[in-house]
Short mmCIF file of C-alpha atoms and ligand atoms in Angstrom, two decimals:
data_model
loop_
_atom_site.label_atom_id
_atom_site.label_comp_id
_atom_site.label_asym_id
_atom_site.label_seq_id
_atom_site.Cartn_x
_atom_site.Cartn_y
_atom_site.Cartn_z
CA UNK A 1 63.44 12.40 106.16
CA UNK A 2 66.99 11.19 106.65
CA UNK A 3 68.03 12.45 110.06
CA UNK A 4 71.21 10.40 110.26
CA UNK A 5 74.54 12.04 109.67
CA UNK A 6 78.17 11.37 110.50
CA UNK A 7 78.13 13.24 113.79
CA UNK A 8 76.03 10.79 115.77
CA UNK A 9 74.83 7.21 115.89
CA UNK A 10 71.23 6.52 114.92
CA UNK A 11 69.01 5.98 117.95
CA UNK A 12 68.39 2.36 116.92
CA UNK A 13 72.14 1.69 117.18
CA UNK A 14 72.30 3.40 120.56
CA UNK A 15 69.40 1.25 121.80
CA UNK A 16 71.12 -1.92 120.67
CA UNK A 17 74.51 -0.99 122.13
CA UNK A 18 72.97 0.12 125.40
CA UNK A 19 70.91 -3.06 125.69
CA UNK A 20 74.06 -5.11 125.24
CA UNK A 21 76.02 -3.06 127.76
CA UNK A 22 73.28 -3.37 130.40
CA UNK A 23 73.18 -7.12 129.96
CA UNK A 24 76.96 -7.08 130.53
CA UNK A 25 76.57 -5.47 133.97
CA UNK A 26 77.23 -7.35 137.18
CA UNK A 27 74.36 -9.57 138.27
CA UNK A 28 73.08 -7.07 140.83
CA UNK A 29 72.69 -4.50 138.09
CA UNK A 30 71.68 -6.86 135.34
CA UNK A 31 68.64 -5.72 133.41
CA UNK A 32 67.09 -8.34 131.21
CA UNK A 33 66.15 -7.05 127.82
CA UNK A 34 64.87 -8.93 124.84
CA UNK A 35 63.65 -5.68 123.39
CA UNK A 36 66.67 -4.15 121.65
CA UNK A 37 64.95 -4.13 118.27
CA UNK A 38 61.74 -2.70 119.57
CA UNK A 39 60.42 0.54 121.01
CA UNK A 40 57.96 1.75 123.59
CA UNK A 41 55.20 2.29 121.07
CA UNK A 42 55.68 -1.15 119.48
CA UNK A 43 55.97 -2.94 122.78
CA UNK A 44 52.86 -1.39 124.27
CA UNK A 45 50.73 -0.97 121.16
CA UNK A 46 48.36 -3.80 122.09
CA UNK A 47 47.71 -2.17 125.44
CA UNK A 48 47.76 1.63 125.32
CA UNK A 49 49.10 4.62 123.41
CA UNK A 50 52.57 5.84 124.38
CA UNK A 51 53.10 9.58 124.18
CA UNK A 52 55.41 12.46 124.83
CA UNK A 53 55.04 16.19 125.35
CA UNK A 54 56.55 18.20 122.50
CA UNK A 55 58.13 21.64 122.74
CA UNK A 56 58.22 24.05 119.81
CA UNK A 57 61.67 23.06 118.58
CA UNK A 58 60.63 19.40 118.53
CA UNK A 59 57.45 20.25 116.63
CA UNK A 60 59.59 22.07 114.07
CA UNK A 61 61.99 19.09 113.94
CA UNK A 62 64.97 21.34 114.64
CA UNK A 63 66.91 18.71 116.60
CA UNK A 64 67.64 15.59 114.51
CA UNK A 65 68.30 13.35 117.51
CA UNK A 66 65.03 14.31 119.16
CA UNK A 67 63.21 13.98 115.84
CA UNK A 68 64.45 10.44 115.35
CA UNK A 69 63.73 9.31 118.91
CA UNK A 70 60.20 10.75 118.89
CA UNK A 71 59.23 8.95 115.71
CA UNK A 72 60.80 5.73 116.90
CA UNK A 73 59.30 5.62 120.39
CA UNK A 74 55.96 7.45 120.51
CA UNK A 75 52.62 7.20 118.71
CA UNK A 76 50.86 10.14 120.36
CA UNK A 77 51.94 13.63 121.41
CA UNK A 78 50.75 16.54 123.53
CA UNK A 79 52.01 20.09 122.90
CA UNK A 80 53.85 21.16 126.06
CA UNK A 81 52.98 24.85 125.69
CA UNK A 82 52.02 26.03 122.20
CA UNK A 83 48.26 25.45 122.40
CA UNK A 84 47.89 27.20 125.74
CA UNK A 85 45.82 30.41 125.68
CA UNK A 86 48.77 32.74 126.29
CA UNK A 87 50.38 31.57 123.03
CA UNK A 88 47.47 30.62 120.78
CA UNK A 89 45.22 33.57 121.71
CA UNK A 90 47.52 36.42 122.76
CA UNK A 91 45.05 39.28 122.26
CA UNK A 92 41.29 39.67 122.35
CA UNK A 93 40.89 39.51 118.57
CA UNK A 94 44.18 37.88 117.58
CA UNK A 95 45.01 34.19 117.40
CA UNK A 96 48.37 32.63 116.65
CA UNK A 97 47.86 29.26 115.06
CA UNK A 98 51.28 28.87 113.40
CA UNK A 99 52.82 26.28 115.68
CA UNK A 100 49.56 24.46 116.40
CA UNK A 101 48.97 24.08 112.66
CA UNK A 102 52.53 22.78 112.30
CA UNK A 103 51.89 20.27 115.08
CA UNK A 104 48.75 18.99 113.39
CA UNK A 105 50.61 18.65 110.07
CA UNK A 106 53.51 16.90 111.87
CA UNK A 107 51.11 14.43 113.48
CA UNK A 108 49.37 13.71 110.19
CA UNK A 109 52.65 13.22 108.34
CA UNK A 110 54.05 10.80 110.91
CA UNK A 111 50.93 9.00 112.12
CA UNK A 112 51.15 10.52 115.60
CA UNK A 113 47.80 11.33 117.21
CA UNK A 114 47.56 14.69 118.94
CA UNK A 115 46.09 15.37 122.36
CA UNK A 116 45.53 19.13 122.32
CA UNK A 117 46.43 20.86 125.58
CA UNK A 118 44.63 22.85 126.93
CA UNK A 119 41.53 25.02 126.42
CA UNK A 120 40.60 26.28 129.87
CA UNK A 121 43.35 26.62 132.49
CA UNK A 122 43.88 29.29 135.15
CA UNK A 123 47.60 29.46 134.28
CA UNK A 124 49.46 30.76 131.20
CA UNK A 125 46.53 33.04 130.37
CA UNK A 126 47.09 36.06 128.14
CA UNK A 127 47.39 39.39 129.90
CA UNK A 128 44.03 40.68 128.58
CA UNK A 129 42.24 37.82 130.36
CA UNK A 130 44.23 38.20 133.59
CA UNK A 131 43.17 41.84 133.68
CA UNK A 132 39.44 41.25 133.15
CA UNK A 133 37.22 42.75 135.81
CA UNK A 134 33.69 41.78 134.75
CA UNK A 135 31.73 38.60 134.11
CA UNK A 136 30.54 39.58 130.63
CA UNK A 137 34.09 39.91 129.30
CA UNK A 138 35.19 36.60 130.83
CA UNK A 139 32.09 34.88 129.46
CA UNK A 140 32.67 36.25 125.99
CA UNK A 141 36.36 35.32 126.03
CA UNK A 142 35.52 31.82 127.31
CA UNK A 143 33.03 31.17 124.55
CA UNK A 144 35.05 32.78 121.72
CA UNK A 145 38.22 30.98 122.74
CA UNK A 146 36.64 27.53 122.85
CA UNK A 147 34.62 27.97 119.65
CA UNK A 148 37.54 29.34 117.67
CA UNK A 149 40.35 27.11 118.89
CA UNK A 150 38.47 23.83 119.38
CA UNK A 151 36.50 24.46 116.18
CA UNK A 152 39.64 24.95 114.10
CA UNK A 153 41.07 21.57 115.09
CA UNK A 154 37.86 19.55 115.06
CA UNK A 155 38.62 16.23 113.39
CA UNK A 156 42.31 17.15 113.21
CA UNK A 157 43.29 16.32 116.77
CA UNK A 158 42.23 13.17 118.58
CA UNK A 159 41.35 14.90 121.82
CA UNK A 160 41.36 18.02 123.98
CA UNK A 161 42.29 18.52 127.59
CA UNK A 162 39.19 20.72 127.81
CA UNK A 163 39.75 21.86 131.39
CA UNK A 164 43.06 21.62 133.23
CA UNK A 165 43.68 21.75 136.99
CA UNK A 166 40.36 23.19 138.20
CA UNK A 167 40.63 21.56 141.64
CA UNK A 168 42.35 22.26 144.96
CA UNK A 169 44.07 19.48 146.89
CA UNK A 170 40.98 18.97 149.10
CA UNK A 171 38.75 18.50 146.06
CA UNK A 172 37.10 21.94 146.19
CA UNK A 173 37.19 24.23 143.17
CA UNK A 174 40.41 26.20 142.69
CA UNK A 175 40.18 29.99 142.73
CA UNK A 176 40.57 31.36 139.21
CA UNK A 177 39.27 34.03 136.89
CA UNK A 178 36.78 31.42 135.62
CA UNK A 179 35.49 30.40 139.05
CA UNK A 180 35.31 34.04 140.16
CA UNK A 181 33.27 35.29 137.21
CA UNK A 182 31.48 32.23 135.82
CA UNK A 183 30.89 30.17 138.97
CA UNK A 184 31.40 26.45 139.60
CA UNK A 185 29.47 25.49 136.48
CA UNK A 186 32.26 26.75 134.22
CA UNK A 187 33.71 23.25 133.88
CA UNK A 188 30.47 21.75 132.56
CA UNK A 189 30.02 24.77 130.28
CA UNK A 190 33.52 24.35 128.87
CA UNK A 191 32.73 20.74 127.96
CA UNK A 192 29.36 21.73 126.49
CA UNK A 193 30.91 24.41 124.26
CA UNK A 194 33.76 22.14 123.19
CA UNK A 195 31.36 19.34 122.36
CA UNK A 196 29.48 21.76 120.08
CA UNK A 197 32.60 23.20 118.46
CA UNK A 198 34.48 19.90 118.10
CA UNK A 199 31.99 17.05 117.86
CA UNK A 200 34.62 14.70 116.41
CA UNK A 201 37.08 15.23 119.26
CA UNK A 202 37.42 13.33 122.54
CA UNK A 203 37.03 15.53 125.61
CA UNK A 204 39.09 15.08 128.78
CA UNK A 205 39.52 16.58 132.24
CA UNK A 206 43.22 16.74 133.23
CA UNK A 207 44.78 17.38 136.66
CA UNK A 208 47.62 16.43 139.01
CA UNK A 209 47.29 14.58 142.34
CA UNK A 210 43.78 13.42 141.40
CA UNK A 211 44.84 9.93 142.44
CA UNK A 212 44.87 11.23 146.04
CA UNK A 213 41.60 10.44 147.88
CA UNK A 214 40.42 13.99 148.69
CA UNK A 215 41.15 15.45 145.29
CA UNK A 216 39.89 12.28 143.61
CA UNK A 217 36.52 12.65 145.36
CA UNK A 218 36.26 16.22 144.05
CA UNK A 219 37.22 15.07 140.57
CA UNK A 220 34.66 12.28 140.56
CA UNK A 221 31.98 14.76 141.66
CA UNK A 222 33.03 17.11 138.85
CA UNK A 223 32.82 14.36 136.23
CA UNK A 224 29.44 13.18 137.54
CA UNK A 225 28.16 16.74 137.33
CA UNK A 226 29.18 16.96 133.67
CA UNK A 227 27.55 13.61 132.95
CA UNK A 228 24.39 14.58 134.84
CA UNK A 229 24.05 17.61 132.58
CA UNK A 230 24.07 15.23 129.58
CA UNK A 231 27.34 16.76 128.41
CA UNK A 232 30.01 14.50 126.96
CA UNK A 233 33.26 13.74 128.80
CA UNK A 234 35.34 10.92 127.34
CA UNK A 235 38.25 10.62 129.72
CA UNK A 236 40.27 11.74 132.69
CA UNK A 237 43.98 12.49 132.65
CA UNK A 238 45.92 11.76 135.83
CA UNK A 239 49.00 13.87 135.16
CA UNK A 240 51.49 11.74 137.12
CA UNK A 241 54.14 14.20 138.31
CA UNK A 242 55.50 11.94 141.03
CA UNK A 243 58.56 11.78 143.28
CA UNK A 244 61.32 9.17 143.51
CA UNK A 245 60.63 6.47 146.09
CA UNK A 246 57.17 7.84 146.82
CA UNK A 247 55.00 6.32 144.13
CA UNK A 248 51.37 6.38 145.33
CA UNK A 249 50.67 2.93 143.88
CA UNK A 250 47.69 2.11 146.09
CA UNK A 251 46.02 5.43 145.29
CA UNK A 252 46.75 5.03 141.58
CA UNK A 253 45.18 1.59 141.53
CA UNK A 254 42.09 2.80 143.41
CA UNK A 255 41.83 5.71 140.99
CA UNK A 256 42.04 3.58 137.85
CA UNK A 257 39.11 1.55 139.21
CA UNK A 258 37.10 4.54 140.44
CA UNK A 259 37.44 6.63 137.28
CA UNK A 260 36.87 3.76 134.88
CA UNK A 261 33.69 2.92 136.82
CA UNK A 262 32.35 6.26 135.55
CA UNK A 263 32.49 4.85 132.02
CA UNK A 264 35.38 7.03 130.83
CA UNK A 265 38.93 6.44 129.64
CA UNK A 266 41.75 6.68 132.18
CA UNK A 267 45.05 8.15 131.03
CA UNK A 268 48.40 9.07 132.56
CA UNK A 269 49.09 12.28 130.74
CA UNK A 270 52.22 14.04 132.05
CA UNK A 271 54.35 11.31 133.53
CA UNK A 272 57.72 12.12 135.09
CA UNK A 273 59.49 11.21 138.33
CA UNK A 274 61.30 13.95 140.23
CA UNK A 275 64.64 12.71 141.64
CA UNK A 276 65.76 15.99 143.27
CA UNK A 277 64.84 17.37 146.70
CA UNK A 278 61.50 19.15 146.85
CA UNK A 279 59.35 19.92 149.86
CA UNK A 280 55.92 19.62 148.23
CA UNK A 281 54.24 17.32 145.71
CA UNK A 282 52.22 17.94 142.57
CA UNK A 283 52.79 20.43 139.77
CA UNK A 284 51.39 23.80 140.80
CA UNK A 285 53.59 26.06 138.71
CA UNK A 286 53.07 29.01 141.04
CA UNK A 287 54.97 27.17 143.82
CA UNK A 288 58.72 27.86 143.88
CA UNK A 289 61.71 27.08 146.09
CA UNK A 290 64.75 29.25 146.75
CA UNK A 291 67.83 28.20 144.80
CA UNK A 292 70.49 26.44 146.88
CA UNK A 293 73.37 24.12 145.84
CA UNK A 294 72.10 21.40 148.21
CA UNK A 295 68.96 21.20 146.06
CA UNK A 296 71.01 20.33 142.98
CA UNK A 297 73.09 17.33 144.08
CA UNK A 298 73.56 15.42 140.80
CA UNK A 299 75.14 17.92 138.42
CA UNK A 300 77.85 15.39 137.51
CA UNK A 301 75.54 12.43 136.99
CA UNK A 302 73.02 10.27 138.77
CA UNK A 303 74.40 7.86 141.41
CA UNK A 304 73.75 4.23 140.56
CA UNK A 305 71.51 3.69 143.59
CA UNK A 306 69.24 6.54 142.49
CA UNK A 307 69.24 5.30 138.91
CA UNK A 308 68.12 1.87 140.13
CA UNK A 309 65.41 3.37 142.35
CA UNK A 310 64.11 5.31 139.37
CA UNK A 311 64.05 2.12 137.30
CA UNK A 312 62.21 0.29 140.09
CA UNK A 313 59.65 3.09 140.43
CA UNK A 314 58.93 3.10 136.69
CA UNK A 315 58.71 -0.68 136.69
CA UNK A 316 56.17 -0.69 139.54
CA UNK A 317 54.11 1.93 137.75
CA UNK A 318 54.06 0.12 134.44
CA UNK A 319 53.23 -3.14 136.19
CA UNK A 320 50.08 -1.40 137.40
CA UNK A 321 49.33 0.10 133.99
CA UNK A 322 49.63 -3.36 132.43
CA UNK A 323 47.45 -4.92 135.12
CA UNK A 324 44.73 -2.49 134.07
CA UNK A 325 45.49 -2.40 130.36
CA UNK A 326 41.77 -2.76 129.63
CA UNK A 327 41.14 0.53 131.45
CA UNK A 328 44.28 2.61 130.77
CA UNK A 329 44.19 4.02 127.24
CA UNK A 330 47.31 6.23 127.12
CA UNK A 331 50.56 6.88 128.97
CA UNK A 332 52.30 10.13 128.01
CA UNK A 333 55.70 11.23 129.34
CA UNK A 334 56.12 14.95 130.00
CA UNK A 335 59.11 15.44 127.76
CA UNK A 336 61.37 13.49 125.41
CA UNK A 337 64.60 13.30 127.42
CA UNK A 338 66.02 14.42 130.76
CA UNK A 339 67.71 17.50 129.32
CA UNK A 340 64.43 18.77 127.88
CA UNK A 341 62.27 18.25 130.96
CA UNK A 342 60.51 21.22 132.57
CA UNK A 343 61.78 19.82 135.91
CA UNK A 344 65.24 21.27 135.21
CA UNK A 345 63.64 24.69 135.70
CA UNK A 346 60.93 24.14 138.32
CA UNK A 347 60.48 24.66 141.25
CA UNK A 348 64.14 25.73 141.36
CA UNK A 349 65.73 27.17 138.20
CA UNK A 350 68.86 25.68 136.68
CA UNK A 351 68.88 22.22 138.21
CA UNK A 352 70.08 18.98 136.60
CA UNK A 353 67.16 16.58 136.77
CA UNK A 354 66.63 13.00 135.56
CA UNK A 355 62.89 12.32 135.48
CA UNK A 356 62.38 10.47 132.16
CA UNK A 357 63.32 7.23 130.37
CA UNK A 358 65.93 8.80 128.05
CA UNK A 359 69.07 10.63 129.18
CA UNK A 360 70.59 13.86 127.87
CA UNK A 361 72.25 11.98 124.99
CA UNK A 362 68.89 10.42 124.06
CA UNK A 363 70.11 7.07 125.34
CA UNK A 364 67.65 4.78 127.09
CA UNK A 365 68.17 4.54 130.84
CA UNK A 366 67.87 1.44 133.04
CA UNK A 367 64.24 2.44 133.67
CA UNK A 368 63.54 2.06 129.94
CA UNK A 369 64.82 -1.49 129.91
CA UNK A 370 62.92 -2.45 133.06
CA UNK A 371 59.69 -1.15 131.61
CA UNK A 372 60.30 -2.86 128.27
CA UNK A 373 61.23 -6.18 129.88
CA UNK A 374 58.06 -6.05 131.94
CA UNK A 375 55.92 -5.73 128.84
CA UNK A 376 57.95 -8.46 127.15
CA UNK A 377 57.13 -10.80 130.02
CA UNK A 378 53.49 -9.84 129.75
CA UNK A 379 53.11 -10.71 126.07
O1 G3I B 401 58.15 31.33 125.84
C1 G3I B 401 58.81 32.08 126.86
C2 G3I B 401 60.00 32.77 126.29
O2 G3I B 401 59.59 33.68 125.32
C3 G3I B 401 60.74 33.45 127.44
O3 G3I B 401 61.93 34.00 126.96
C4 G3I B 401 61.09 32.43 128.53
C5 G3I B 401 61.78 33.08 129.72
O4 G3I B 401 61.42 32.46 130.92
O5 G3I B 401 59.90 31.87 128.98
C6 G3I B 401 59.20 31.16 127.98
O6 G3I B 401 58.05 30.64 128.49
C7 G3I B 401 58.20 29.52 129.34
C8 G3I B 401 57.39 28.38 128.76
O7 G3I B 401 57.37 27.30 129.64
C9 G3I B 401 57.93 27.92 127.41
O8 G3I B 401 59.21 27.42 127.56
C10 G3I B 401 57.70 29.90 130.70
O9 G3I B 401 58.55 30.83 131.31
C11 G3I B 401 57.59 28.68 131.58
O10 G3I B 401 56.95 29.01 132.80
C12 G3I B 401 56.77 27.62 130.87
O11 G3I B 401 56.73 26.49 131.69
C13 G3I B 401 55.74 25.53 131.33
C14 G3I B 401 54.71 25.39 132.42
O12 G3I B 401 53.80 24.38 132.11
C15 G3I B 401 54.01 26.73 132.60
O13 G3I B 401 52.86 26.67 133.24
C16 G3I B 401 56.45 24.19 131.12
O14 G3I B 401 57.30 24.29 129.97
C17 G3I B 401 55.42 23.09 130.90
O15 G3I B 401 56.07 21.85 130.92
C18 G3I B 401 54.38 23.11 132.02
O16 G3I B 401 53.42 22.12 131.73
C19 G3I B 401 52.40 21.94 132.72
C20 G3I B 401 51.17 21.44 132.03
O17 G3I B 401 50.81 22.30 130.98
C21 G3I B 401 50.01 21.29 133.02
N1 G3I B 401 50.39 20.45 134.13
C22 G3I B 401 51.62 20.82 134.81
C23 G3I B 401 52.75 20.89 133.81
C24 G3I B 401 54.03 21.16 134.49
O18 G3I B 401 53.98 22.43 135.08
#
């Protein structure tokens, strides 16, 4: 597909021009880059997959700039919303596979592997499930949903986030319709049913803050329980919704070692770095903050000092990922560029956020060049 037209420069030209302009900066800002001709996926392909979350307009290739950047930079993708139960299974006996089928076709056409997201999650559930009042109905839904959805994409997607965010911050099980009606064993049962329905698909547990010691202990116990039941689990996804200047590097390193010791893949599945004020960590979508102009300080652009901090944070993270390249199998960003990030709308609506490696014009940011240079030095 020719996505170039006269209204914008191709992304490859933008990358080259931006690389040159960064190397022209004053020495304090200078960012070494020998990577102008390359891309994230090329640079890291020996080490791990590089992914992005895709929204529905990106799956349908409606935005030519996004379409070009995605194909250039990423070799794996996770649907941001369209495979969640609320969308793919809106009514008891009705499924909506349109966009998920398009995603699978898109991945096949472009050689992008798909991590399907997500089968069992307490959030974004269809109304009929939220209103269930008895165990039999929940059990039937649970089984039908997994068999039908996972079964349809068996062999067509690389992997499933089988269960998402089942844990509280202290490592205990989170209250949900599944815990209430099916009991703590619902996680193991979800993996068992998915294994049966999708034997050719890798099966992962995915959650945020599971690098933190308390939640990590709960997560390790959960994984061991699945393994003890002789049910397959292939990997764990540490989401990676972190905050500027507060990267939990020690906890991440400990977690890479602890999870890989269980014999499973370790992935960073929803990476972004919040640069705006927020008074809690993680990604619990039910948490909100009241809108206030002081919470949206960078509507006219990111100050250079913050931009540099963001670059340093990403560099430190990727240094760790590269140190453990034999254990980390995938790094997926939660969005293509800053303008398309969910963090513009959460936990405060209508903010201007800057959490990713590409800006609103799809141009690579200093963080991109720092990460790329790091890998270049590692080759
Ligand atoms: O589709 C409706 C649309 O019809 C409606 O007009 C519009 C009005 O608000 O809402 C649209 O739905 C929104 C949906 O994204 C699609 O854009 C929801 O309101 C909005 O809440 C939803 O947010 C998503 C969030 O999960 C919901 O739980 C974010 O895009 C998505 O990035 C986020 O992703 C989660 C991961 O799945 C799990 N880990 C945390 C991560 C961040 O919260």
